[in-house]
Amino acid sequence: MNTDSQREQETQELKGHVEETAGKVFGDDELVAHGKADQIAAHAKQAAAQAGEAARHLGQRVRERAMHKLGELHERLHEAADGASATADGAADKATGKTAEAADRAADKTARAADTVAGKTAGAADKTAGKTADAADKVAGKTARAADTVADKTADAADKVAGTTAQAADTVADKASQAADKVADRASAVAEAADEAARKRRADRVAKAAEEADANAGKG
């Protein structure tokens, strides 16, 4: 994982922790869900990067080992060619000039064959290393895409949970408002009834006082 990618992953993970903590403190389920989604996405990206890096290291090790074996093979073939040439030279001292030339040609063919084998082996090693690197890139790409998919699904789920919670909160608020309106209406009706009863009692007292005044006046 390069420095920029690591810094971005750490920033996203820290942001997720902060959002989750703030959501728990303020009782915000939506913020908690988004914080967890950010943390999951950060960990998934980190895993993808680590998988890609491990695969690339594996490809490099395969290439290095192949090149090492190739070098050993090349040295052995050249040693064999030199040995054949030395043997041919020894035989040439005892044989005719044509035999010496034939031995030299055989030694040259052996050396060329060694170079050809070494070249083909190097080409095969390069192809193997290239295929390994391609496979590593594909694995890293698939892992990154899977991480993005998980993060998207987690975010969608968080949005759905937040939406459901918000709808439930609105429903509760509406019902509470309706209940409050009913209570207010009943209180208003009770107050009106109390006022009416008070007016009636005052009227009764006034009428009774008037009757008593009339009665007293008649006695006088």
Tab-separated table of C-alpha atoms in Angstrom:
chain	number	residue	atom	x	y	z
A	1	MET	CA	0.000	0.000	0.000
A	2	ASN	CA	1.478	3.370	-1.005
A	3	THR	CA	1.617	6.318	1.371
A	4	ASP	CA	-1.336	8.209	-0.161
A	5	SER	CA	-3.614	5.153	-0.127
A	6	GLN	CA	-2.637	4.333	3.445
A	7	ARG	CA	-3.255	7.932	4.555
A	8	GLU	CA	-6.657	7.929	2.807
A	9	GLN	CA	-7.607	4.615	4.446
A	10	GLU	CA	-6.540	5.852	7.892
A	11	THR	CA	-8.454	9.115	7.394
A	12	GLN	CA	-11.617	7.257	6.367
A	13	GLU	CA	-11.334	4.879	9.332
A	14	LEU	CA	-10.786	7.790	11.763
A	15	LYS	CA	-13.765	9.634	10.262
A	16	GLY	CA	-15.881	6.506	10.787
A	17	HIS	CA	-14.830	6.261	14.442
A	18	VAL	CA	-15.639	9.932	15.030
A	19	GLU	CA	-19.052	9.646	13.339
A	20	GLU	CA	-19.942	6.492	15.275
A	21	THR	CA	-18.889	8.031	18.612
A	22	ALA	CA	-20.748	11.279	17.916
A	23	GLY	CA	-23.837	9.342	16.851
A	24	LYS	CA	-23.824	7.354	20.093
A	25	VAL	CA	-23.328	10.499	22.181
A	26	PHE	CA	-26.170	12.425	20.490
A	27	GLY	CA	-28.416	9.411	19.950
A	28	ASP	CA	-28.226	9.736	16.141
A	29	ASP	CA	-28.663	6.230	14.660
A	30	GLU	CA	-28.039	7.489	11.124
A	31	LEU	CA	-24.662	8.980	12.096
A	32	VAL	CA	-23.697	5.757	13.892
A	33	ALA	CA	-24.582	3.680	10.820
A	34	HIS	CA	-22.575	5.942	8.483
A	35	GLY	CA	-19.602	5.794	10.847
A	36	LYS	CA	-19.644	2.002	10.846
A	37	ALA	CA	-19.950	1.959	7.048
A	38	ASP	CA	-16.857	4.175	6.695
A	39	GLN	CA	-14.885	1.903	9.018
A	40	ILE	CA	-15.919	-1.233	7.103
A	41	ALA	CA	-14.977	0.370	3.779
A	42	ALA	CA	-11.581	1.451	5.146
A	43	HIS	CA	-10.785	-2.050	6.436
A	44	ALA	CA	-11.905	-3.626	3.146
A	45	LYS	CA	-9.655	-1.309	1.113
A	46	GLN	CA	-6.750	-2.088	3.427
A	47	ALA	CA	-7.316	-5.840	2.945
A	48	ALA	CA	-7.469	-5.405	-0.844
A	49	ALA	CA	-4.232	-3.429	-0.895
A	50	GLN	CA	-2.490	-5.998	1.291
A	51	ALA	CA	-3.672	-8.847	-0.953
A	52	GLY	CA	-2.414	-7.064	-4.066
A	53	GLU	CA	0.928	-6.287	-2.462
A	54	ALA	CA	1.361	-9.902	-1.324
A	55	ALA	CA	0.566	-11.161	-4.826
A	56	ARG	CA	3.088	-8.763	-6.382
A	57	HIS	CA	5.767	-9.899	-3.919
A	58	LEU	CA	4.967	-13.500	-4.841
A	59	GLY	CA	5.407	-12.715	-8.541
A	60	GLN	CA	8.747	-11.016	-7.862
A	61	ARG	CA	9.989	-14.013	-5.860
A	62	VAL	CA	8.955	-16.392	-8.658
A	63	ARG	CA	10.847	-14.293	-11.201
A	64	GLU	CA	13.978	-14.077	-9.023
A	65	ARG	CA	14.051	-17.832	-8.429
A	66	ALA	CA	13.502	-18.552	-12.116
A	67	MET	CA	16.325	-16.192	-13.112
A	68	HIS	CA	18.603	-17.802	-10.504
A	69	LYS	CA	17.908	-21.284	-11.887
A	70	LEU	CA	18.386	-19.925	-15.392
A	71	GLY	CA	21.832	-18.571	-14.468
A	72	GLU	CA	22.865	-21.918	-13.017
A	73	LEU	CA	21.662	-23.750	-16.139
A	74	HIS	CA	23.459	-21.299	-18.405
A	75	GLU	CA	26.726	-21.798	-16.502
A	76	ARG	CA	26.399	-25.583	-16.640
A	77	LEU	CA	25.730	-25.559	-20.373
A	78	HIS	CA	28.749	-23.345	-21.020
A	79	GLU	CA	30.880	-25.585	-18.809
A	80	ALA	CA	29.706	-28.568	-20.820
A	81	ALA	CA	30.494	-26.731	-24.047
A	82	ASP	CA	33.968	-25.799	-22.782
A	83	GLY	CA	34.562	-29.391	-21.750
A	84	ALA	CA	33.481	-30.613	-25.160
A	85	SER	CA	35.778	-28.082	-26.805
A	86	ALA	CA	38.728	-29.135	-24.618
A	87	THR	CA	38.075	-32.774	-25.400
A	88	ALA	CA	37.847	-31.944	-29.064
A	89	ASP	CA	41.126	-30.016	-28.897
A	90	GLY	CA	42.850	-32.991	-27.250
A	91	ALA	CA	41.537	-35.317	-29.886
A	92	ALA	CA	42.533	-32.896	-32.618
A	93	ASP	CA	46.158	-33.166	-31.606
A	94	LYS	CA	45.990	-36.859	-32.400
A	95	ALA	CA	43.724	-36.665	-35.424
A	96	THR	CA	43.745	-34.825	-38.706
A	97	GLY	CA	42.922	-31.149	-39.271
A	98	LYS	CA	39.426	-32.065	-40.470
A	99	THR	CA	38.707	-33.843	-37.213
A	100	ALA	CA	39.800	-30.755	-35.241
A	101	GLU	CA	37.538	-28.533	-37.342
A	102	ALA	CA	34.635	-30.900	-36.797
A	103	ALA	CA	35.294	-30.817	-33.057
A	104	ASP	CA	35.315	-27.010	-33.096
A	105	ARG	CA	32.052	-26.957	-35.017
A	106	ALA	CA	30.553	-29.353	-32.482
A	107	ALA	CA	31.730	-27.133	-29.636
A	108	ASP	CA	30.247	-24.062	-31.365
A	109	LYS	CA	26.934	-25.850	-31.875
A	110	THR	CA	26.924	-26.873	-28.215
A	111	ALA	CA	27.556	-23.278	-27.129
A	112	ARG	CA	24.835	-21.958	-29.464
A	113	ALA	CA	22.456	-24.607	-28.163
A	114	ALA	CA	23.265	-23.501	-24.624
A	115	ASP	CA	22.536	-19.869	-25.526
A	116	THR	CA	19.279	-20.885	-27.240
A	117	VAL	CA	18.133	-22.902	-24.235
A	118	ALA	CA	19.097	-20.053	-21.921
A	119	GLY	CA	17.176	-17.547	-24.065
A	120	LYS	CA	14.058	-19.726	-24.157
A	121	THR	CA	14.287	-20.305	-20.419
A	122	ALA	CA	14.605	-16.561	-19.813
A	123	GLY	CA	11.594	-15.925	-22.038
A	124	ALA	CA	9.579	-18.538	-20.164
A	125	ALA	CA	10.619	-16.995	-16.844
A	126	ASP	CA	9.548	-13.531	-18.044
A	127	LYS	CA	6.186	-14.889	-19.209
A	128	THR	CA	5.668	-16.678	-15.892
A	129	ALA	CA	6.526	-13.538	-13.928
A	130	GLY	CA	4.261	-11.457	-16.178
A	131	LYS	CA	1.343	-13.863	-15.747
A	132	THR	CA	1.890	-13.911	-11.990
A	133	ALA	CA	1.887	-10.098	-11.867
A	134	ASP	CA	-1.270	-9.966	-14.038
A	135	ALA	CA	-2.975	-12.471	-11.753
A	136	ALA	CA	-1.951	-10.403	-8.734
A	137	ASP	CA	-3.409	-7.255	-10.307
A	138	LYS	CA	-6.653	-9.082	-11.119
A	139	VAL	CA	-6.930	-10.392	-7.554
A	140	ALA	CA	-6.284	-6.909	-6.168
A	141	GLY	CA	-8.854	-5.407	-8.553
A	142	LYS	CA	-11.523	-7.969	-7.666
A	143	THR	CA	-10.835	-7.515	-3.954
A	144	ALA	CA	-11.086	-3.729	-4.280
A	145	ARG	CA	-14.359	-4.018	-6.227
A	146	ALA	CA	-15.725	-6.406	-3.601
A	147	ALA	CA	-14.722	-3.942	-0.890
A	148	ASP	CA	-16.510	-1.112	-2.716
A	149	THR	CA	-19.607	-3.303	-3.116
A	150	VAL	CA	-19.626	-4.125	0.608
A	151	ALA	CA	-19.198	-0.456	1.465
A	152	ASP	CA	-22.023	0.557	-0.909
A	153	LYS	CA	-24.379	-2.087	0.470
A	154	THR	CA	-23.527	-1.092	4.031
A	155	ALA	CA	-24.161	2.564	3.233
A	156	ASP	CA	-27.477	1.672	1.541
A	157	ALA	CA	-28.503	-0.369	4.568
A	158	ALA	CA	-27.547	2.516	6.829
A	159	ASP	CA	-29.636	4.898	4.720
A	160	LYS	CA	-32.607	2.520	4.868
A	161	VAL	CA	-32.286	2.174	8.639
A	162	ALA	CA	-32.003	5.935	8.996
A	163	GLY	CA	-35.005	6.462	6.719
A	164	THR	CA	-37.102	3.933	8.632
A	165	THR	CA	-36.083	5.514	11.935
A	166	ALA	CA	-36.937	8.989	10.647
A	167	GLN	CA	-40.345	7.809	9.406
A	168	ALA	CA	-41.068	6.161	12.749
A	169	ALA	CA	-40.026	9.348	14.543
A	170	ASP	CA	-42.329	11.415	12.315
A	171	THR	CA	-45.205	9.022	12.992
A	172	VAL	CA	-44.638	9.216	16.743
A	173	ALA	CA	-44.430	13.012	16.560
A	174	ASP	CA	-47.673	13.201	14.569
A	175	LYS	CA	-49.490	10.969	17.039
A	176	ALA	CA	-48.140	12.960	19.967
A	177	SER	CA	-49.262	16.195	18.315
A	178	GLN	CA	-52.739	14.792	17.704
A	179	ALA	CA	-52.978	13.602	21.316
A	180	ALA	CA	-51.844	17.028	22.534
A	181	ASP	CA	-54.516	18.691	20.389
A	182	LYS	CA	-57.176	16.417	21.865
A	183	VAL	CA	-56.015	17.164	25.402
A	184	ALA	CA	-56.045	20.894	24.636
A	185	ASP	CA	-59.576	20.639	23.223
A	186	ARG	CA	-60.761	18.789	26.303
A	187	ALA	CA	-59.100	21.327	28.593
A	188	SER	CA	-60.786	24.149	26.690
A	189	ALA	CA	-64.161	22.432	27.013
A	190	VAL	CA	-63.626	21.916	30.753
A	191	ALA	CA	-62.645	25.575	31.144
A	192	GLU	CA	-65.767	26.723	29.283
A	193	ALA	CA	-67.936	24.465	31.444
A	194	ALA	CA	-66.280	25.845	34.580
A	195	ASP	CA	-66.910	29.419	33.405
A	196	GLU	CA	-70.531	28.617	32.672
A	197	ALA	CA	-70.970	27.018	36.115
A	198	ALA	CA	-69.358	30.041	37.781
A	199	ARG	CA	-71.674	32.431	35.915
A	200	LYS	CA	-74.666	30.347	36.926
A	201	ARG	CA	-73.608	30.324	40.583
A	202	ARG	CA	-73.137	34.112	40.534
A	203	ALA	CA	-76.550	34.568	38.944
A	204	ASP	CA	-78.130	32.296	41.547
A	205	ARG	CA	-76.492	34.264	44.378
A	206	VAL	CA	-77.668	37.563	42.887
A	207	ALA	CA	-81.220	36.252	42.502
A	208	LYS	CA	-81.236	34.903	46.039
A	209	ALA	CA	-79.939	38.198	47.400
A	210	ALA	CA	-82.656	40.040	45.499
A	211	GLU	CA	-85.335	37.764	46.936
A	212	GLU	CA	-84.002	38.268	50.430
A	213	ALA	CA	-83.952	42.034	49.897
A	214	ASP	CA	-87.571	41.962	48.695
A	215	ALA	CA	-88.575	39.865	51.694
A	216	ASN	CA	-86.900	42.241	54.095
A	217	ALA	CA	-88.538	45.199	52.406
A	218	GLY	CA	-91.989	43.587	52.821
A	219	LYS	CA	-91.399	43.042	56.507
A	220	GLY	CA	-90.445	46.654	56.978
